[in-house]
């Protein structure tokens, strides 16, 4: 009986101490990164998903938006800021998309493949909240 | 006859003691790690400062900053400034003659890159060597570099909404921008019209995993896919975005939490936050964009 009681008090003590420890190490402060609105979607080119590349969202200064930009990785035609623990700041943005072929070039230079098309730009007004945005790079946008 | 009282600890007492010690260590460990990282970061800042001073001394002698890279001999600024960072012995050994091809360059100069040049590496970085196994000499892998010049910003000038000057953007290596200090033909102090305190000279690129670290001796390369700058980069992706999709525009960044170190052209070193305003980031990267700067 005594043993059970002491085990229980021991367990309580351990839980308490771990809790305090976690509080001390993590603290109460949150992140100050203003890029907090999640975004996800697909990127296609000539009807096919883009194997690799980047969706870059930069606040459009010409339309009165400013703040930090964010670059999200494309994997198999999809990008997802939640996967990278990031987001955007909302408002008008310029979107710059680069796409890679996904096939290694065979030498030291391009393990993820060479660019499929020149960087493509568009603009989008992003909501201050989670959203899905799908991008289709025009099939006529080709490398010279 | 009664039993003798056993000396020593019970199991529970032992467990409690071990648990308390464990908790104390768990509390201490993050603090110790943070202190170690702080020490590495200050070494990292110091290295960048040394390089900025070397650039200034180079400019004092030659009236221009070193070139980011030369196609004729594949060398770049890392070789040019060696005499200004106490590495004159390597400087004297380097073969500066023009080379007909990359293989000749490797045969003549790759061996120098197996020497670890302290100021070229940030101790917080996890990748100290080239990520291309062919860059070795007698099976010793070449060392890489964690500090890069800036070819120029890519995008829109936030003040006048004009695009920053960039060329050959459809090339496979990503093209090059022209408004940074270490652009194709490099700059003099007189070219930095935005002011030396408002313009980046060198930037830290020490994050991992990154597949494009190469031997520090390599400056510039060219083939049918365009021109590749190995020691100077476009500013086209956000700080710490860990983006390496475009060779000439690999994102600057570090393993330090929250940002990376930058040397300004006046020789000072600043820790820049990864949440820096995008327009401000581009503005500091350009030497002649006439942008007014907020605090950064």
Tab-separated table of C-alpha atoms in Angstrom:
chain	number	residue	atom	x	y	z
A	1	UNK	CA	0.000	0.000	0.000
A	2	UNK	CA	2.745	2.349	0.993
A	3	UNK	CA	4.670	1.402	-2.134
A	4	UNK	CA	1.672	2.156	-4.400
A	5	UNK	CA	1.145	5.520	-2.714
A	6	UNK	CA	4.782	6.499	-3.086
A	7	UNK	CA	4.748	5.407	-6.729
A	8	UNK	CA	1.739	7.602	-7.295
A	9	UNK	CA	3.303	10.607	-5.575
A	10	UNK	CA	6.462	9.920	-7.504
A	11	UNK	CA	4.585	9.905	-10.802
A	12	UNK	CA	2.740	13.096	-9.864
A	13	UNK	CA	6.052	14.729	-9.031
A	14	UNK	CA	7.586	13.669	-12.339
A	15	UNK	CA	4.600	14.978	-14.329
A	16	UNK	CA	4.663	18.268	-12.431
A	17	UNK	CA	8.383	18.736	-12.918
A	18	UNK	CA	8.209	17.874	-16.620
A	19	UNK	CA	5.385	20.383	-17.058
A	20	UNK	CA	7.386	23.133	-15.378
A	21	UNK	CA	10.422	22.139	-17.428
A	22	UNK	CA	8.483	22.373	-20.699
A	23	UNK	CA	7.082	25.772	-19.718
A	24	UNK	CA	10.546	27.087	-18.917
A	25	UNK	CA	12.126	25.792	-22.134
A	26	UNK	CA	9.354	26.769	-24.581
A	27	UNK	CA	8.196	29.944	-22.843
A	28	UNK	CA	4.904	31.715	-23.327
A	29	UNK	CA	5.837	33.970	-26.262
A	30	UNK	CA	4.525	33.179	-29.738
A	31	UNK	CA	6.169	33.599	-33.120
A	32	UNK	CA	6.291	37.125	-34.471
A	33	UNK	CA	6.396	36.086	-38.135
A	34	UNK	CA	3.533	37.981	-39.844
A	35	UNK	CA	3.386	35.360	-42.597
A	36	UNK	CA	0.597	33.388	-40.947
A	37	UNK	CA	-2.115	32.707	-43.556
A	38	UNK	CA	-1.794	29.196	-45.008
A	39	UNK	CA	-2.017	28.617	-48.757
A	40	UNK	CA	-1.948	25.470	-50.863
A	41	UNK	CA	-2.851	24.309	-54.356
A	42	UNK	CA	-1.630	22.842	-57.619
A	43	UNK	CA	0.717	24.048	-60.360
A	44	UNK	CA	0.274	22.665	-63.880
A	45	UNK	CA	2.058	23.279	-67.168
A	46	UNK	CA	0.887	21.985	-70.546
A	47	UNK	CA	-1.767	19.941	-68.769
A	48	UNK	CA	0.716	18.123	-66.549
A	49	UNK	CA	1.680	18.692	-62.888
A	50	UNK	CA	5.007	20.518	-62.457
A	51	UNK	CA	7.401	17.974	-60.848
A	52	UNK	CA	9.465	20.443	-58.808
A	53	UNK	CA	10.041	24.155	-58.474
A	54	UNK	CA	8.892	27.184	-56.517
A	55	UNK	CA	5.808	29.292	-55.960
A	56	UNK	CA	7.095	32.638	-54.791
A	57	UNK	CA	4.644	35.136	-53.287
A	58	UNK	CA	5.891	38.691	-52.963
A	59	UNK	CA	3.746	41.548	-51.626
A	60	UNK	CA	2.777	43.830	-54.521
A	61	UNK	CA	4.177	47.251	-53.658
A	62	UNK	CA	2.452	48.846	-56.664
A	63	UNK	CA	-0.903	47.850	-55.161
A	64	UNK	CA	-0.036	49.156	-51.714
A	65	UNK	CA	0.977	45.889	-50.058
A	66	UNK	CA	4.296	45.412	-48.297
A	67	UNK	CA	5.937	42.901	-45.995
A	68	UNK	CA	8.013	39.740	-46.128
A	69	UNK	CA	7.809	37.432	-49.156
A	70	UNK	CA	7.522	33.673	-49.019
A	71	UNK	CA	8.792	30.943	-51.350
A	72	UNK	CA	7.063	27.548	-51.307
A	73	UNK	CA	8.363	24.342	-52.833
A	74	UNK	CA	6.430	22.486	-55.524
A	75	UNK	CA	6.423	18.701	-55.207
A	76	UNK	CA	4.667	16.615	-57.862
A	77	UNK	CA	2.462	19.490	-58.936
A	78	UNK	CA	1.402	20.489	-55.431
A	79	UNK	CA	2.569	23.136	-53.013
A	80	UNK	CA	1.439	23.572	-49.434
A	81	UNK	CA	2.595	26.232	-46.984
A	82	UNK	CA	1.277	24.150	-44.073
A	83	UNK	CA	3.851	21.481	-44.918
A	84	UNK	CA	6.612	24.066	-44.414
A	85	UNK	CA	5.050	25.753	-41.376
A	86	UNK	CA	4.787	29.033	-43.285
A	87	UNK	CA	2.176	31.321	-44.751
A	88	UNK	CA	1.691	34.678	-46.441
A	89	UNK	CA	0.656	38.104	-45.154
A	90	UNK	CA	-2.525	38.465	-47.238
A	91	UNK	CA	-3.435	41.202	-49.713
A	92	UNK	CA	-2.276	41.780	-53.306
A	93	UNK	CA	0.735	39.668	-54.244
A	94	UNK	CA	2.905	39.069	-57.266
A	95	UNK	CA	3.307	35.365	-57.947
A	96	UNK	CA	6.531	34.118	-59.542
A	97	UNK	CA	6.620	30.473	-60.522
A	98	UNK	CA	9.642	28.422	-61.533
A	99	UNK	CA	9.294	24.806	-62.612
A	100	UNK	CA	11.910	22.068	-62.897
A	101	UNK	CA	11.658	18.955	-65.061
A	102	UNK	CA	12.285	16.567	-62.158
A	103	UNK	CA	14.786	14.569	-64.213
A	104	UNK	CA	18.430	14.845	-63.176
A	105	UNK	CA	20.658	16.363	-65.856
A	106	UNK	CA	23.238	13.591	-65.499
A	107	UNK	CA	26.070	15.918	-64.485
A	108	UNK	CA	26.804	17.759	-61.251
A	109	UNK	CA	24.447	20.635	-61.873
A	110	UNK	CA	20.741	19.783	-61.839
A	111	UNK	CA	19.725	16.915	-59.541
A	112	UNK	CA	16.084	18.099	-59.585
A	113	UNK	CA	16.067	18.768	-63.309
A	114	UNK	CA	16.447	21.809	-65.519
A	115	UNK	CA	13.894	24.653	-65.754
A	116	UNK	CA	10.813	23.690	-67.786
A	117	UNK	CA	9.922	27.263	-68.670
A	118	UNK	CA	11.201	30.796	-67.974
A	119	UNK	CA	9.986	32.215	-64.680
A	120	UNK	CA	6.265	32.946	-65.061
A	121	UNK	CA	4.588	35.845	-63.291
A	122	UNK	CA	1.014	36.561	-62.395
A	123	UNK	CA	-0.705	38.477	-59.632
A	124	UNK	CA	-3.320	37.474	-57.126
A	125	UNK	CA	-5.230	39.104	-54.283
A	126	UNK	CA	-4.858	36.754	-51.340
A	127	UNK	CA	-7.399	36.621	-48.513
A	128	UNK	CA	-6.352	37.176	-44.908
A	129	UNK	CA	-7.074	33.564	-44.082
A	130	UNK	CA	-6.452	30.038	-45.366
A	131	UNK	CA	-6.969	29.597	-49.108
A	132	UNK	CA	-6.416	27.254	-52.016
A	133	UNK	CA	-4.863	28.810	-55.135
A	134	UNK	CA	-4.246	26.763	-58.274
A	135	UNK	CA	-1.922	28.052	-60.980
A	136	UNK	CA	-1.785	27.031	-64.634
A	137	UNK	CA	1.330	28.177	-66.465
A	138	UNK	CA	0.258	28.937	-70.083
A	139	UNK	CA	1.350	26.223	-72.523
A	140	UNK	CA	2.680	28.930	-74.850
A	141	UNK	CA	5.177	30.097	-72.198
A	142	UNK	CA	8.255	28.226	-73.438
A	143	UNK	CA	12.008	28.503	-73.256
A	144	UNK	CA	13.574	30.059	-76.361
B	1	UNK	CA	15.633	-12.259	16.876
B	2	UNK	CA	14.748	-9.364	14.639
B	3	UNK	CA	15.918	-8.690	11.102
B	4	UNK	CA	18.812	-6.337	10.643
B	5	UNK	CA	17.758	-3.046	9.007
B	6	UNK	CA	19.041	-2.981	5.453
B	7	UNK	CA	21.446	-0.164	4.628
B	8	UNK	CA	21.307	1.716	1.296
B	9	UNK	CA	18.540	3.123	-0.915
B	10	UNK	CA	15.225	1.624	-1.946
B	11	UNK	CA	14.341	1.326	-5.618
B	12	UNK	CA	11.848	4.199	-5.388
B	13	UNK	CA	14.393	6.522	-3.806
B	14	UNK	CA	16.881	5.712	-6.554
B	15	UNK	CA	14.289	6.334	-9.263
B	16	UNK	CA	13.350	9.677	-7.725
B	17	UNK	CA	16.975	10.768	-7.616
B	18	UNK	CA	17.589	9.684	-11.205
B	19	UNK	CA	14.419	11.469	-12.341
B	20	UNK	CA	15.424	14.690	-10.602
B	21	UNK	CA	18.889	14.582	-12.127
B	22	UNK	CA	17.331	13.843	-15.519
B	23	UNK	CA	15.010	16.809	-15.268
B	24	UNK	CA	17.823	19.106	-14.220
B	25	UNK	CA	19.914	17.992	-17.211
B	26	UNK	CA	16.928	18.393	-19.519
B	27	UNK	CA	16.546	21.953	-18.264
B	28	UNK	CA	20.223	22.725	-18.695
B	29	UNK	CA	20.808	21.145	-22.074
B	30	UNK	CA	18.905	23.669	-24.259
B	31	UNK	CA	20.653	26.508	-22.458
B	32	UNK	CA	24.049	24.914	-23.084
B	33	UNK	CA	23.209	24.316	-26.745
B	34	UNK	CA	22.025	27.921	-27.121
B	35	UNK	CA	25.273	29.180	-25.598
B	36	UNK	CA	27.291	27.012	-27.977
B	37	UNK	CA	25.312	28.304	-30.966
B	38	UNK	CA	25.810	31.880	-29.743
B	39	UNK	CA	29.562	31.304	-29.696
B	40	UNK	CA	29.511	29.813	-33.184
B	41	UNK	CA	27.394	32.703	-34.431
B	42	UNK	CA	29.810	35.274	-33.109
B	43	UNK	CA	32.667	33.427	-34.847
B	44	UNK	CA	30.515	33.430	-37.986
B	45	UNK	CA	29.991	37.202	-37.737
B	46	UNK	CA	33.700	37.695	-37.140
B	47	UNK	CA	34.635	35.713	-40.264
B	48	UNK	CA	32.300	37.843	-42.365
B	49	UNK	CA	33.818	40.990	-40.877
B	50	UNK	CA	37.322	39.744	-41.804
B	51	UNK	CA	36.181	39.212	-45.388
B	52	UNK	CA	34.605	42.674	-45.562
B	53	UNK	CA	37.883	44.182	-44.324
B	54	UNK	CA	39.810	42.145	-46.889
B	55	UNK	CA	37.522	43.548	-49.593
B	56	UNK	CA	38.243	47.075	-48.368
B	57	UNK	CA	41.995	46.454	-48.373
B	58	UNK	CA	41.748	44.955	-51.847
B	59	UNK	CA	39.893	48.073	-52.979
B	60	UNK	CA	42.585	50.271	-51.409
B	61	UNK	CA	45.192	48.545	-53.567
B	62	UNK	CA	43.322	48.036	-56.855
B	63	UNK	CA	40.683	50.825	-56.685
B	64	UNK	CA	37.941	48.287	-57.404
B	65	UNK	CA	36.399	45.310	-55.605
B	66	UNK	CA	37.487	41.861	-56.894
B	67	UNK	CA	35.537	40.259	-59.727
B	68	UNK	CA	32.953	37.647	-58.677
B	69	UNK	CA	34.430	35.269	-61.221
B	70	UNK	CA	36.500	35.148	-64.399
B	71	UNK	CA	35.610	32.822	-67.261
B	72	UNK	CA	39.182	32.846	-68.567
B	73	UNK	CA	40.656	31.022	-65.584
B	74	UNK	CA	37.502	29.960	-63.681
B	75	UNK	CA	38.803	31.732	-60.544
B	76	UNK	CA	36.877	34.247	-58.467
B	77	UNK	CA	37.101	36.684	-55.558
B	78	UNK	CA	38.007	33.918	-53.115
B	79	UNK	CA	41.365	33.632	-54.872
B	80	UNK	CA	41.818	37.381	-55.395
B	81	UNK	CA	41.599	38.341	-51.718
B	82	UNK	CA	43.766	35.518	-50.311
B	83	UNK	CA	46.723	37.860	-49.758
B	84	UNK	CA	44.469	40.055	-47.592
B	85	UNK	CA	43.387	37.268	-45.242
B	86	UNK	CA	46.856	36.006	-44.332
B	87	UNK	CA	46.903	33.322	-47.037
B	88	UNK	CA	49.618	34.722	-49.279
B	89	UNK	CA	51.269	31.289	-49.549
B	90	UNK	CA	48.227	29.880	-51.348
B	91	UNK	CA	47.842	33.089	-53.346
B	92	UNK	CA	51.381	32.652	-54.684
B	93	UNK	CA	50.719	29.024	-55.603
B	94	UNK	CA	47.568	29.675	-57.637
B	95	UNK	CA	47.922	29.322	-61.393
B	96	UNK	CA	46.281	32.428	-62.871
B	97	UNK	CA	46.757	31.538	-66.539
B	98	UNK	CA	43.712	31.170	-68.776
B	99	UNK	CA	42.466	27.612	-69.148
B	100	UNK	CA	40.993	26.050	-72.302
B	101	UNK	CA	38.491	23.950	-70.349
B	102	UNK	CA	37.225	22.999	-66.912
B	103	UNK	CA	39.390	19.861	-66.669
B	104	UNK	CA	42.558	21.918	-67.082
B	105	UNK	CA	41.357	24.223	-64.323
B	106	UNK	CA	40.769	21.242	-62.013
B	107	UNK	CA	44.224	19.851	-62.734
B	108	UNK	CA	45.924	23.160	-62.099
B	109	UNK	CA	44.062	24.629	-59.132
B	110	UNK	CA	41.618	22.240	-57.451
B	111	UNK	CA	44.283	21.107	-54.971
B	112	UNK	CA	44.255	24.553	-53.284
B	113	UNK	CA	40.624	24.053	-52.350
B	114	UNK	CA	41.454	21.124	-50.073
B	115	UNK	CA	42.923	23.720	-47.712
B	116	UNK	CA	40.374	24.880	-45.151
B	117	UNK	CA	40.308	28.679	-45.156
B	118	UNK	CA	38.843	29.592	-41.748
B	119	UNK	CA	37.199	32.900	-42.721
B	120	UNK	CA	35.337	31.224	-45.627
B	121	UNK	CA	33.306	28.948	-43.348
B	122	UNK	CA	30.607	29.669	-40.781
B	123	UNK	CA	30.950	27.286	-37.802
B	124	UNK	CA	27.150	27.075	-37.459
B	125	UNK	CA	26.887	25.596	-40.946
B	126	UNK	CA	26.691	21.823	-41.163
B	127	UNK	CA	28.144	21.403	-44.651
B	128	UNK	CA	31.829	22.307	-44.741
B	129	UNK	CA	32.804	20.412	-47.881
B	130	UNK	CA	31.804	20.384	-51.519
B	131	UNK	CA	28.671	18.435	-52.429
B	132	UNK	CA	30.252	17.282	-55.705
B	133	UNK	CA	32.489	14.284	-55.018
B	134	UNK	CA	34.636	14.854	-58.133
B	135	UNK	CA	36.012	18.013	-56.504
B	136	UNK	CA	38.823	16.337	-54.627
B	137	UNK	CA	42.578	16.072	-54.732
B	138	UNK	CA	44.139	12.715	-53.847
B	139	UNK	CA	40.721	11.744	-52.454
B	140	UNK	CA	40.609	14.714	-50.078
B	141	UNK	CA	37.327	16.551	-50.648
B	142	UNK	CA	37.539	20.274	-51.373
B	143	UNK	CA	36.242	22.739	-48.783
B	144	UNK	CA	33.356	25.021	-49.708
B	145	UNK	CA	32.434	28.589	-48.769
B	146	UNK	CA	29.555	30.063	-46.742
B	147	UNK	CA	29.807	33.720	-47.800
B	148	UNK	CA	28.759	34.996	-51.219
B	149	UNK	CA	28.689	38.220	-53.145
B	150	UNK	CA	25.513	39.682	-54.614
B	151	UNK	CA	25.003	39.982	-58.366
B	152	UNK	CA	21.945	42.102	-57.805
B	153	UNK	CA	18.294	42.053	-56.793
B	154	UNK	CA	15.608	40.600	-59.076
B	155	UNK	CA	12.106	42.001	-59.074
B	156	UNK	CA	10.582	45.446	-58.769
B	157	UNK	CA	12.165	48.530	-57.254
B	158	UNK	CA	9.681	49.396	-54.477
B	159	UNK	CA	10.186	53.159	-54.956
B	160	UNK	CA	9.784	53.704	-58.688
B	161	UNK	CA	8.182	50.367	-59.638
B	162	UNK	CA	10.776	49.798	-62.346
B	163	UNK	CA	12.205	46.284	-62.708
B	164	UNK	CA	15.770	45.819	-61.476
B	165	UNK	CA	18.260	45.235	-64.324
B	166	UNK	CA	18.802	41.542	-64.986
B	167	UNK	CA	19.939	39.642	-68.086
B	168	UNK	CA	19.591	36.228	-69.729
B	169	UNK	CA	16.898	35.111	-67.298
B	170	UNK	CA	15.818	32.292	-69.620
B	171	UNK	CA	19.202	30.582	-69.317
B	172	UNK	CA	19.194	27.255	-67.509
B	173	UNK	CA	21.556	28.562	-64.828
B	174	UNK	CA	19.119	31.417	-64.180
B	175	UNK	CA	20.703	34.503	-65.714
B	176	UNK	CA	22.342	37.343	-63.848
B	177	UNK	CA	21.390	40.656	-62.278
B	178	UNK	CA	23.552	43.761	-62.539
B	179	UNK	CA	22.763	46.133	-59.683
B	180	UNK	CA	24.662	44.448	-56.858
B	181	UNK	CA	28.228	45.254	-55.871
B	182	UNK	CA	29.714	41.939	-57.018
B	183	UNK	CA	28.027	41.850	-60.442
B	184	UNK	CA	29.786	40.681	-63.584
B	185	UNK	CA	32.350	43.502	-63.741
B	186	UNK	CA	32.401	44.316	-60.002
B	187	UNK	CA	32.168	47.850	-58.583
B	188	UNK	CA	34.149	50.750	-57.217
B	189	UNK	CA	33.127	52.649	-54.091
B	190	UNK	CA	32.025	55.454	-56.403
B	191	UNK	CA	29.469	53.115	-58.013
B	192	UNK	CA	27.678	52.580	-54.707
B	193	UNK	CA	25.461	55.644	-54.996
B	194	UNK	CA	22.863	54.340	-52.514
B	195	UNK	CA	25.565	54.633	-49.848
B	196	UNK	CA	27.919	52.028	-48.466
B	197	UNK	CA	25.878	51.726	-45.250
B	198	UNK	CA	22.773	50.877	-47.277
B	199	UNK	CA	24.190	48.236	-49.601
B	200	UNK	CA	25.049	44.586	-49.032
B	201	UNK	CA	28.597	43.545	-49.896
B	202	UNK	CA	28.548	39.898	-48.814
B	203	UNK	CA	25.845	37.573	-47.572
B	204	UNK	CA	25.782	34.366	-45.618
B	205	UNK	CA	24.673	31.142	-47.293
B	206	UNK	CA	25.350	28.310	-44.878
B	207	UNK	CA	22.114	26.345	-44.587
B	208	UNK	CA	21.801	22.596	-44.968
B	209	UNK	CA	20.892	20.378	-46.676
B	210	UNK	CA	21.942	22.243	-49.823
B	211	UNK	CA	23.247	20.285	-52.810
B	212	UNK	CA	24.989	23.177	-54.573
B	213	UNK	CA	27.965	23.809	-52.276
B	214	UNK	CA	31.093	23.673	-54.437
B	215	UNK	CA	34.846	24.065	-53.930
B	216	UNK	CA	35.699	27.618	-52.826
B	217	UNK	CA	38.259	27.950	-55.610
B	218	UNK	CA	35.576	27.875	-58.358
B	219	UNK	CA	34.431	31.314	-59.463
B	220	UNK	CA	32.632	31.088	-62.782
B	221	UNK	CA	31.608	28.458	-65.283
B	222	UNK	CA	30.003	28.505	-68.697
B	223	UNK	CA	28.543	25.932	-71.062
B	224	UNK	CA	25.634	25.677	-73.504
B	225	UNK	CA	23.222	26.231	-70.598
B	226	UNK	CA	24.547	29.684	-69.828
B	227	UNK	CA	26.801	31.373	-67.293
B	228	UNK	CA	27.083	30.075	-63.749
B	229	UNK	CA	28.365	32.261	-60.923
B	230	UNK	CA	29.628	30.114	-58.057
B	231	UNK	CA	30.630	32.930	-55.676
B	232	UNK	CA	27.971	35.586	-56.233
B	233	UNK	CA	24.188	35.197	-56.316
B	234	UNK	CA	21.047	37.032	-57.399
B	235	UNK	CA	18.677	38.089	-54.635
B	236	UNK	CA	15.470	36.500	-55.893
B	237	UNK	CA	14.227	34.275	-53.079
B	238	UNK	CA	13.459	35.219	-49.461
B	239	UNK	CA	16.076	34.975	-46.745
B	240	UNK	CA	16.107	31.520	-45.115
B	241	UNK	CA	13.575	30.166	-47.628
B	242	UNK	CA	16.046	27.323	-48.297
B	243	UNK	CA	15.398	27.554	-52.006
B	244	UNK	CA	17.943	26.242	-54.497
B	245	UNK	CA	15.825	25.869	-57.641
B	246	UNK	CA	17.796	28.537	-59.550
B	247	UNK	CA	21.591	28.096	-59.562
B	248	UNK	CA	22.431	31.788	-59.804
B	249	UNK	CA	19.731	32.706	-57.292
B	250	UNK	CA	20.096	30.261	-54.402
B	251	UNK	CA	18.414	31.767	-51.337
B	252	UNK	CA	20.723	33.220	-48.713
B	253	UNK	CA	20.213	31.793	-45.255
B	254	UNK	CA	21.816	30.146	-42.285
B	255	UNK	CA	21.385	27.726	-39.430
B	256	UNK	CA	21.070	30.602	-36.950
B	257	UNK	CA	17.490	30.915	-35.728
B	258	UNK	CA	15.617	33.798	-37.348
B	259	UNK	CA	17.907	35.180	-40.019
B	260	UNK	CA	21.435	35.403	-41.420
B	261	UNK	CA	24.516	37.638	-41.343
B	262	UNK	CA	25.191	40.252	-44.008
B	263	UNK	CA	28.221	42.484	-44.510
B	264	UNK	CA	27.450	45.985	-45.725
B	265	UNK	CA	29.797	47.854	-48.021
B	266	UNK	CA	30.940	50.106	-45.162
B	267	UNK	CA	32.476	47.032	-43.531
B	268	UNK	CA	29.855	46.541	-40.832
B	269	UNK	CA	28.118	43.210	-40.290
B	270	UNK	CA	24.398	42.993	-39.546
B	271	UNK	CA	22.126	40.136	-38.570
B	272	UNK	CA	19.134	40.474	-40.889
B	273	UNK	CA	15.791	38.968	-39.879
B	274	UNK	CA	14.136	36.472	-42.205
B	275	UNK	CA	10.879	38.451	-41.906
B	276	UNK	CA	12.516	41.521	-43.494
B	277	UNK	CA	10.208	43.482	-45.785
B	278	UNK	CA	10.735	42.118	-49.303
B	279	UNK	CA	11.105	45.571	-50.867
B	280	UNK	CA	13.669	46.562	-48.249
B	281	UNK	CA	15.646	43.357	-48.847
B	282	UNK	CA	15.841	44.089	-52.595
B	283	UNK	CA	16.677	47.736	-51.930
B	284	UNK	CA	19.710	46.917	-49.770
B	285	UNK	CA	20.916	44.420	-52.373
B	286	UNK	CA	21.078	47.145	-55.033
B	287	UNK	CA	23.853	49.722	-55.075
B	288	UNK	CA	22.172	52.274	-57.327
B	289	UNK	CA	18.384	51.959	-57.042
B	290	UNK	CA	17.869	55.310	-55.246
B	291	UNK	CA	15.571	53.613	-52.722
B	292	UNK	CA	14.902	55.243	-49.390
B	293	UNK	CA	15.428	52.705	-46.648
B	294	UNK	CA	13.433	52.046	-43.541
B	295	UNK	CA	15.229	50.546	-40.592
B	296	UNK	CA	16.237	46.972	-41.174
